[in-house]
Amino acid sequence: MVLLGLLLVLIAAAAVIEVSVNDTANTMPITVLDRTFNLSPFELFIAGVVTAAVFVAGLLLITGGMRRAAVKRRRLREARLAERDRVSRLEAEKRDLERRLETTPTSTPKVDRDGDGVDDRTERAERAERAEQAERPTAPHNRLSIPAQQSSSDQLVAGGRHAADDRRA
């Protein structure tokens, strides 16, 4: 690969030297968009190089965009597959839990007098527990008594105003 690249660079350099050394007095008329330009062989060669560079840059942009789009599609496909796997595992777990629930005998029937789908016995127990908590004192511990501090005239108080009042008294 390196040898092939070196060979191509040498061929391009030889072409540039040949065109630049050639007789530049001759000009060729070139018509582009209804305008005629008189170009020397060297100017024509440089115009061809610029055209080829623009073409290669366009090809690189196209292939880069296609590569990024392919990577994006692949990641999206992998994410969809992962999501399907996760959903199928959750559905299998749900079916398993439903089977267990159907096969497990219930020891006590539900009491649902108001038809809201909630066992009324658990509602009563919750209400009773809330009432019991409301009746309990909030602080079951003994209160701590903190002795009052004696003020002395040599204590500094923030602001300075109060310290001056203590000295006057």
PDB file of C-alpha atoms in Angstrom:
ATOM      1  CA  MET A   1       0.000   0.000   0.000  1.00  0.00           C
ATOM      2  CA  VAL A   2       2.753   2.404   0.933  1.00  0.00           C
ATOM      3  CA  LEU A   3       4.650   1.622  -2.259  1.00  0.00           C
ATOM      4  CA  LEU A   4       1.536   2.153  -4.370  1.00  0.00           C
ATOM      5  CA  GLY A   5       0.900   5.514  -2.701  1.00  0.00           C
ATOM      6  CA  LEU A   6       4.521   6.562  -3.212  1.00  0.00           C
ATOM      7  CA  LEU A   7       4.313   5.573  -6.886  1.00  0.00           C
ATOM      8  CA  LEU A   8       1.140   7.642  -7.381  1.00  0.00           C
ATOM      9  CA  VAL A   9       2.740  10.675  -5.712  1.00  0.00           C
ATOM     10  CA  LEU A  10       5.798  10.391  -7.989  1.00  0.00           C
ATOM     11  CA  ILE A  11       3.601  10.141 -11.103  1.00  0.00           C
ATOM     12  CA  ALA A  12       1.609  13.215 -10.024  1.00  0.00           C
ATOM     13  CA  ALA A  13       4.817  15.184  -9.363  1.00  0.00           C
ATOM     14  CA  ALA A  14       6.193  14.228 -12.795  1.00  0.00           C
ATOM     15  CA  ALA A  15       2.941  15.384 -14.427  1.00  0.00           C
ATOM     16  CA  VAL A  16       3.114  18.756 -12.646  1.00  0.00           C
ATOM     17  CA  ILE A  17       6.739  19.246 -13.714  1.00  0.00           C
ATOM     18  CA  GLU A  18       5.981  18.286 -17.328  1.00  0.00           C
ATOM     19  CA  VAL A  19       3.004  20.648 -17.589  1.00  0.00           C
ATOM     20  CA  SER A  20       4.784  23.576 -15.932  1.00  0.00           C
ATOM     21  CA  VAL A  21       7.927  23.246 -18.080  1.00  0.00           C
ATOM     22  CA  ASN A  22       5.919  22.907 -21.279  1.00  0.00           C
ATOM     23  CA  ASP A  23       5.393  25.916 -23.531  1.00  0.00           C
ATOM     24  CA  THR A  24       3.050  28.262 -21.666  1.00  0.00           C
ATOM     25  CA  ALA A  25       2.587  30.594 -24.611  1.00  0.00           C
ATOM     26  CA  ASN A  26      -0.079  28.372 -26.114  1.00  0.00           C
ATOM     27  CA  THR A  27      -3.526  28.860 -24.668  1.00  0.00           C
ATOM     28  CA  MET A  28      -6.619  26.768 -25.018  1.00  0.00           C
ATOM     29  CA  PRO A  29     -10.111  28.259 -25.125  1.00  0.00           C
ATOM     30  CA  ILE A  30     -12.386  26.628 -22.529  1.00  0.00           C
ATOM     31  CA  THR A  31     -16.112  27.453 -22.415  1.00  0.00           C
ATOM     32  CA  VAL A  32     -17.893  27.122 -19.067  1.00  0.00           C
ATOM     33  CA  LEU A  33     -21.503  28.332 -18.663  1.00  0.00           C
ATOM     34  CA  ASP A  34     -21.416  30.368 -21.906  1.00  0.00           C
ATOM     35  CA  ARG A  35     -18.158  32.069 -20.859  1.00  0.00           C
ATOM     36  CA  THR A  36     -14.902  31.429 -22.680  1.00  0.00           C
ATOM     37  CA  PHE A  37     -11.611  31.257 -20.787  1.00  0.00           C
ATOM     38  CA  ASN A  38      -8.166  31.087 -22.410  1.00  0.00           C
ATOM     39  CA  LEU A  39      -6.051  28.813 -20.205  1.00  0.00           C
ATOM     40  CA  SER A  40      -2.454  27.733 -20.496  1.00  0.00           C
ATOM     41  CA  PRO A  41      -1.721  24.007 -20.129  1.00  0.00           C
ATOM     42  CA  PHE A  42      -0.497  24.552 -16.550  1.00  0.00           C
ATOM     43  CA  GLU A  43      -3.655  26.485 -15.579  1.00  0.00           C
ATOM     44  CA  LEU A  44      -5.762  23.773 -17.191  1.00  0.00           C
ATOM     45  CA  PHE A  45      -3.892  21.114 -15.206  1.00  0.00           C
ATOM     46  CA  ILE A  46      -4.432  23.013 -11.914  1.00  0.00           C
ATOM     47  CA  ALA A  47      -8.152  23.366 -12.758  1.00  0.00           C
ATOM     48  CA  GLY A  48      -8.311  19.588 -13.253  1.00  0.00           C
ATOM     49  CA  VAL A  49      -6.579  18.977  -9.914  1.00  0.00           C
ATOM     50  CA  VAL A  50      -9.045  21.276  -8.122  1.00  0.00           C
ATOM     51  CA  THR A  51     -11.967  19.533  -9.844  1.00  0.00           C
ATOM     52  CA  ALA A  52     -10.643  16.114  -8.829  1.00  0.00           C
ATOM     53  CA  ALA A  53     -10.143  17.307  -5.212  1.00  0.00           C
ATOM     54  CA  VAL A  54     -13.735  18.579  -5.039  1.00  0.00           C
ATOM     55  CA  PHE A  55     -14.972  15.265  -6.475  1.00  0.00           C
ATOM     56  CA  VAL A  56     -12.991  13.234  -3.903  1.00  0.00           C
ATOM     57  CA  ALA A  57     -14.246  15.466  -1.055  1.00  0.00           C
ATOM     58  CA  GLY A  58     -17.828  14.860  -2.217  1.00  0.00           C
ATOM     59  CA  LEU A  59     -17.267  11.101  -2.321  1.00  0.00           C
ATOM     60  CA  LEU A  60     -15.804  11.186   1.201  1.00  0.00           C
ATOM     61  CA  LEU A  61     -18.822  13.097   2.488  1.00  0.00           C
ATOM     62  CA  ILE A  62     -21.226  10.637   0.849  1.00  0.00           C
ATOM     63  CA  THR A  63     -19.459   7.545   2.188  1.00  0.00           C
ATOM     64  CA  GLY A  64     -19.091   9.078   5.667  1.00  0.00           C
ATOM     65  CA  GLY A  65     -22.793   9.912   5.797  1.00  0.00           C
ATOM     66  CA  MET A  66     -23.743   6.428   4.625  1.00  0.00           C
ATOM     67  CA  ARG A  67     -21.450   4.869   7.239  1.00  0.00           C
ATOM     68  CA  ARG A  68     -22.948   6.984  10.053  1.00  0.00           C
ATOM     69  CA  ALA A  69     -26.493   6.154   8.903  1.00  0.00           C
ATOM     70  CA  ALA A  70     -25.642   2.431   8.865  1.00  0.00           C
ATOM     71  CA  VAL A  71     -24.226   2.620  12.407  1.00  0.00           C
ATOM     72  CA  LYS A  72     -27.336   4.496  13.556  1.00  0.00           C
ATOM     73  CA  ARG A  73     -29.649   1.897  11.985  1.00  0.00           C
ATOM     74  CA  ARG A  74     -27.647  -0.942  13.575  1.00  0.00           C
ATOM     75  CA  ARG A  75     -27.838   0.660  17.040  1.00  0.00           C
ATOM     76  CA  LEU A  76     -31.563   1.271  16.621  1.00  0.00           C
ATOM     77  CA  ARG A  77     -32.109  -2.346  15.561  1.00  0.00           C
ATOM     78  CA  GLU A  78     -30.104  -3.612  18.568  1.00  0.00           C
ATOM     79  CA  ALA A  79     -32.100  -1.357  20.906  1.00  0.00           C
ATOM     80  CA  ARG A  80     -35.387  -2.674  19.479  1.00  0.00           C
ATOM     81  CA  LEU A  81     -34.242  -6.272  19.917  1.00  0.00           C
ATOM     82  CA  ALA A  82     -33.146  -5.588  23.483  1.00  0.00           C
ATOM     83  CA  GLU A  83     -36.517  -3.970  24.213  1.00  0.00           C
ATOM     84  CA  ARG A  84     -38.377  -6.952  22.731  1.00  0.00           C
ATOM     85  CA  ASP A  85     -36.299  -9.328  24.849  1.00  0.00           C
ATOM     86  CA  ARG A  86     -37.010  -7.283  27.977  1.00  0.00           C
ATOM     87  CA  VAL A  87     -40.749  -7.161  27.238  1.00  0.00           C
ATOM     88  CA  SER A  88     -40.896 -10.904  26.535  1.00  0.00           C
ATOM     89  CA  ARG A  89     -39.058 -11.635  29.818  1.00  0.00           C
ATOM     90  CA  LEU A  90     -41.499  -9.397  31.698  1.00  0.00           C
ATOM     91  CA  GLU A  91     -44.480 -11.072  30.038  1.00  0.00           C
ATOM     92  CA  ALA A  92     -43.103 -14.519  30.916  1.00  0.00           C
ATOM     93  CA  GLU A  93     -42.609 -13.405  34.510  1.00  0.00           C
ATOM     94  CA  LYS A  94     -46.159 -12.032  34.568  1.00  0.00           C
ATOM     95  CA  ARG A  95     -47.583 -15.320  33.249  1.00  0.00           C
ATOM     96  CA  ASP A  96     -45.567 -17.226  35.849  1.00  0.00           C
ATOM     97  CA  LEU A  97     -46.845 -15.005  38.669  1.00  0.00           C
ATOM     98  CA  GLU A  98     -50.422 -15.321  37.398  1.00  0.00           C
ATOM     99  CA  ARG A  99     -50.080 -19.120  37.370  1.00  0.00           C
ATOM    100  CA  ARG A 100     -48.724 -19.079  40.917  1.00  0.00           C
ATOM    101  CA  LEU A 101     -51.552 -16.819  42.034  1.00  0.00           C
ATOM    102  CA  GLU A 102     -54.156 -19.125  40.487  1.00  0.00           C
ATOM    103  CA  THR A 103     -52.661 -22.238  42.085  1.00  0.00           C
ATOM    104  CA  THR A 104     -52.112 -20.705  45.537  1.00  0.00           C
ATOM    105  CA  PRO A 105     -55.232 -21.119  47.688  1.00  0.00           C
ATOM    106  CA  THR A 106     -56.392 -18.006  49.485  1.00  0.00           C
ATOM    107  CA  SER A 107     -56.761 -18.558  53.225  1.00  0.00           C
ATOM    108  CA  THR A 108     -59.244 -15.774  53.948  1.00  0.00           C
ATOM    109  CA  PRO A 109     -61.803 -14.382  51.530  1.00  0.00           C
ATOM    110  CA  LYS A 110     -61.832 -10.685  50.850  1.00  0.00           C
ATOM    111  CA  VAL A 111     -64.483  -8.555  52.426  1.00  0.00           C
ATOM    112  CA  ASP A 112     -65.445  -5.850  49.960  1.00  0.00           C
ATOM    113  CA  ARG A 113     -68.775  -4.364  50.953  1.00  0.00           C
ATOM    114  CA  ASP A 114     -68.429  -1.059  49.092  1.00  0.00           C
ATOM    115  CA  GLY A 115     -67.249  -2.706  45.821  1.00  0.00           C
ATOM    116  CA  ASP A 116     -64.084  -0.639  45.365  1.00  0.00           C
ATOM    117  CA  GLY A 117     -61.816  -3.689  44.968  1.00  0.00           C
ATOM    118  CA  VAL A 118     -60.039  -3.154  48.298  1.00  0.00           C
ATOM    119  CA  ASP A 119     -60.471  -5.427  51.285  1.00  0.00           C
ATOM    120  CA  ASP A 120     -62.497  -3.412  53.822  1.00  0.00           C
ATOM    121  CA  ARG A 121     -60.779  -5.147  56.737  1.00  0.00           C
ATOM    122  CA  THR A 122     -57.407  -3.685  55.754  1.00  0.00           C
ATOM    123  CA  GLU A 123     -58.968  -0.223  55.400  1.00  0.00           C
ATOM    124  CA  ARG A 124     -60.383  -0.462  58.935  1.00  0.00           C
ATOM    125  CA  ALA A 125     -57.039  -1.621  60.284  1.00  0.00           C
ATOM    126  CA  GLU A 126     -55.271   1.285  58.596  1.00  0.00           C
ATOM    127  CA  ARG A 127     -57.790   3.801  59.982  1.00  0.00           C
ATOM    128  CA  ALA A 128     -57.400   2.356  63.470  1.00  0.00           C
ATOM    129  CA  GLU A 129     -53.613   2.551  63.225  1.00  0.00           C
ATOM    130  CA  ARG A 130     -53.775   6.194  62.099  1.00  0.00           C
ATOM    131  CA  ALA A 131     -56.080   7.050  64.989  1.00  0.00           C
ATOM    132  CA  GLU A 132     -53.737   5.317  67.425  1.00  0.00           C
ATOM    133  CA  GLN A 133     -50.778   7.272  66.102  1.00  0.00           C
ATOM    134  CA  ALA A 134     -52.679  10.532  66.459  1.00  0.00           C
ATOM    135  CA  GLU A 135     -53.399   9.765  70.137  1.00  0.00           C
ATOM    136  CA  ARG A 136     -49.768   8.928  70.956  1.00  0.00           C
ATOM    137  CA  PRO A 137     -47.613  11.770  72.233  1.00  0.00           C
ATOM    138  CA  THR A 138     -45.137  12.983  69.669  1.00  0.00           C
ATOM    139  CA  ALA A 139     -42.164  12.882  72.020  1.00  0.00           C
ATOM    140  CA  PRO A 140     -42.115   9.746  74.188  1.00  0.00           C
ATOM    141  CA  HIS A 141     -38.855  10.792  75.883  1.00  0.00           C
ATOM    142  CA  ASN A 142     -38.431  12.929  79.004  1.00  0.00           C
ATOM    143  CA  ARG A 143     -37.926  16.598  78.456  1.00  0.00           C
ATOM    144  CA  LEU A 144     -34.449  17.893  79.043  1.00  0.00           C
ATOM    145  CA  SER A 145     -34.058  20.893  81.246  1.00  0.00           C
ATOM    146  CA  ILE A 146     -31.331  23.309  80.326  1.00  0.00           C
ATOM    147  CA  PRO A 147     -30.214  25.666  83.058  1.00  0.00           C
ATOM    148  CA  ALA A 148     -30.385  29.354  82.204  1.00  0.00           C
ATOM    149  CA  GLN A 149     -27.055  31.096  81.739  1.00  0.00           C
ATOM    150  CA  GLN A 150     -26.164  33.958  83.971  1.00  0.00           C
ATOM    151  CA  SER A 151     -25.233  37.111  82.180  1.00  0.00           C
ATOM    152  CA  SER A 152     -22.162  39.006  83.197  1.00  0.00           C
ATOM    153  CA  SER A 153     -21.175  42.507  82.278  1.00  0.00           C
ATOM    154  CA  ASP A 154     -17.944  41.374  80.608  1.00  0.00           C
ATOM    155  CA  GLN A 155     -19.731  39.266  77.933  1.00  0.00           C
ATOM    156  CA  LEU A 156     -19.743  40.568  74.394  1.00  0.00           C
ATOM    157  CA  VAL A 157     -23.017  40.450  72.512  1.00  0.00           C
ATOM    158  CA  ALA A 158     -23.299  40.677  68.729  1.00  0.00           C
ATOM    159  CA  GLY A 159     -24.193  44.137  67.495  1.00  0.00           C
ATOM    160  CA  GLY A 160     -22.536  46.004  70.347  1.00  0.00           C
ATOM    161  CA  ARG A 161     -25.763  47.814  71.329  1.00  0.00           C
ATOM    162  CA  HIS A 162     -26.735  45.302  73.993  1.00  0.00           C
ATOM    163  CA  ALA A 163     -23.238  45.233  75.459  1.00  0.00           C
ATOM    164  CA  ALA A 164     -23.375  49.003  75.926  1.00  0.00           C
ATOM    165  CA  ASP A 165     -26.817  48.688  77.645  1.00  0.00           C
ATOM    166  CA  ASP A 166     -25.412  46.131  80.117  1.00  0.00           C
ATOM    167  CA  ARG A 167     -22.516  48.421  81.042  1.00  0.00           C
ATOM    168  CA  ARG A 168     -24.844  51.342  81.770  1.00  0.00           C
ATOM    169  CA  ALA A 169     -27.035  49.322  84.078  1.00  0.00           C
TER     170      ALA A 169
END
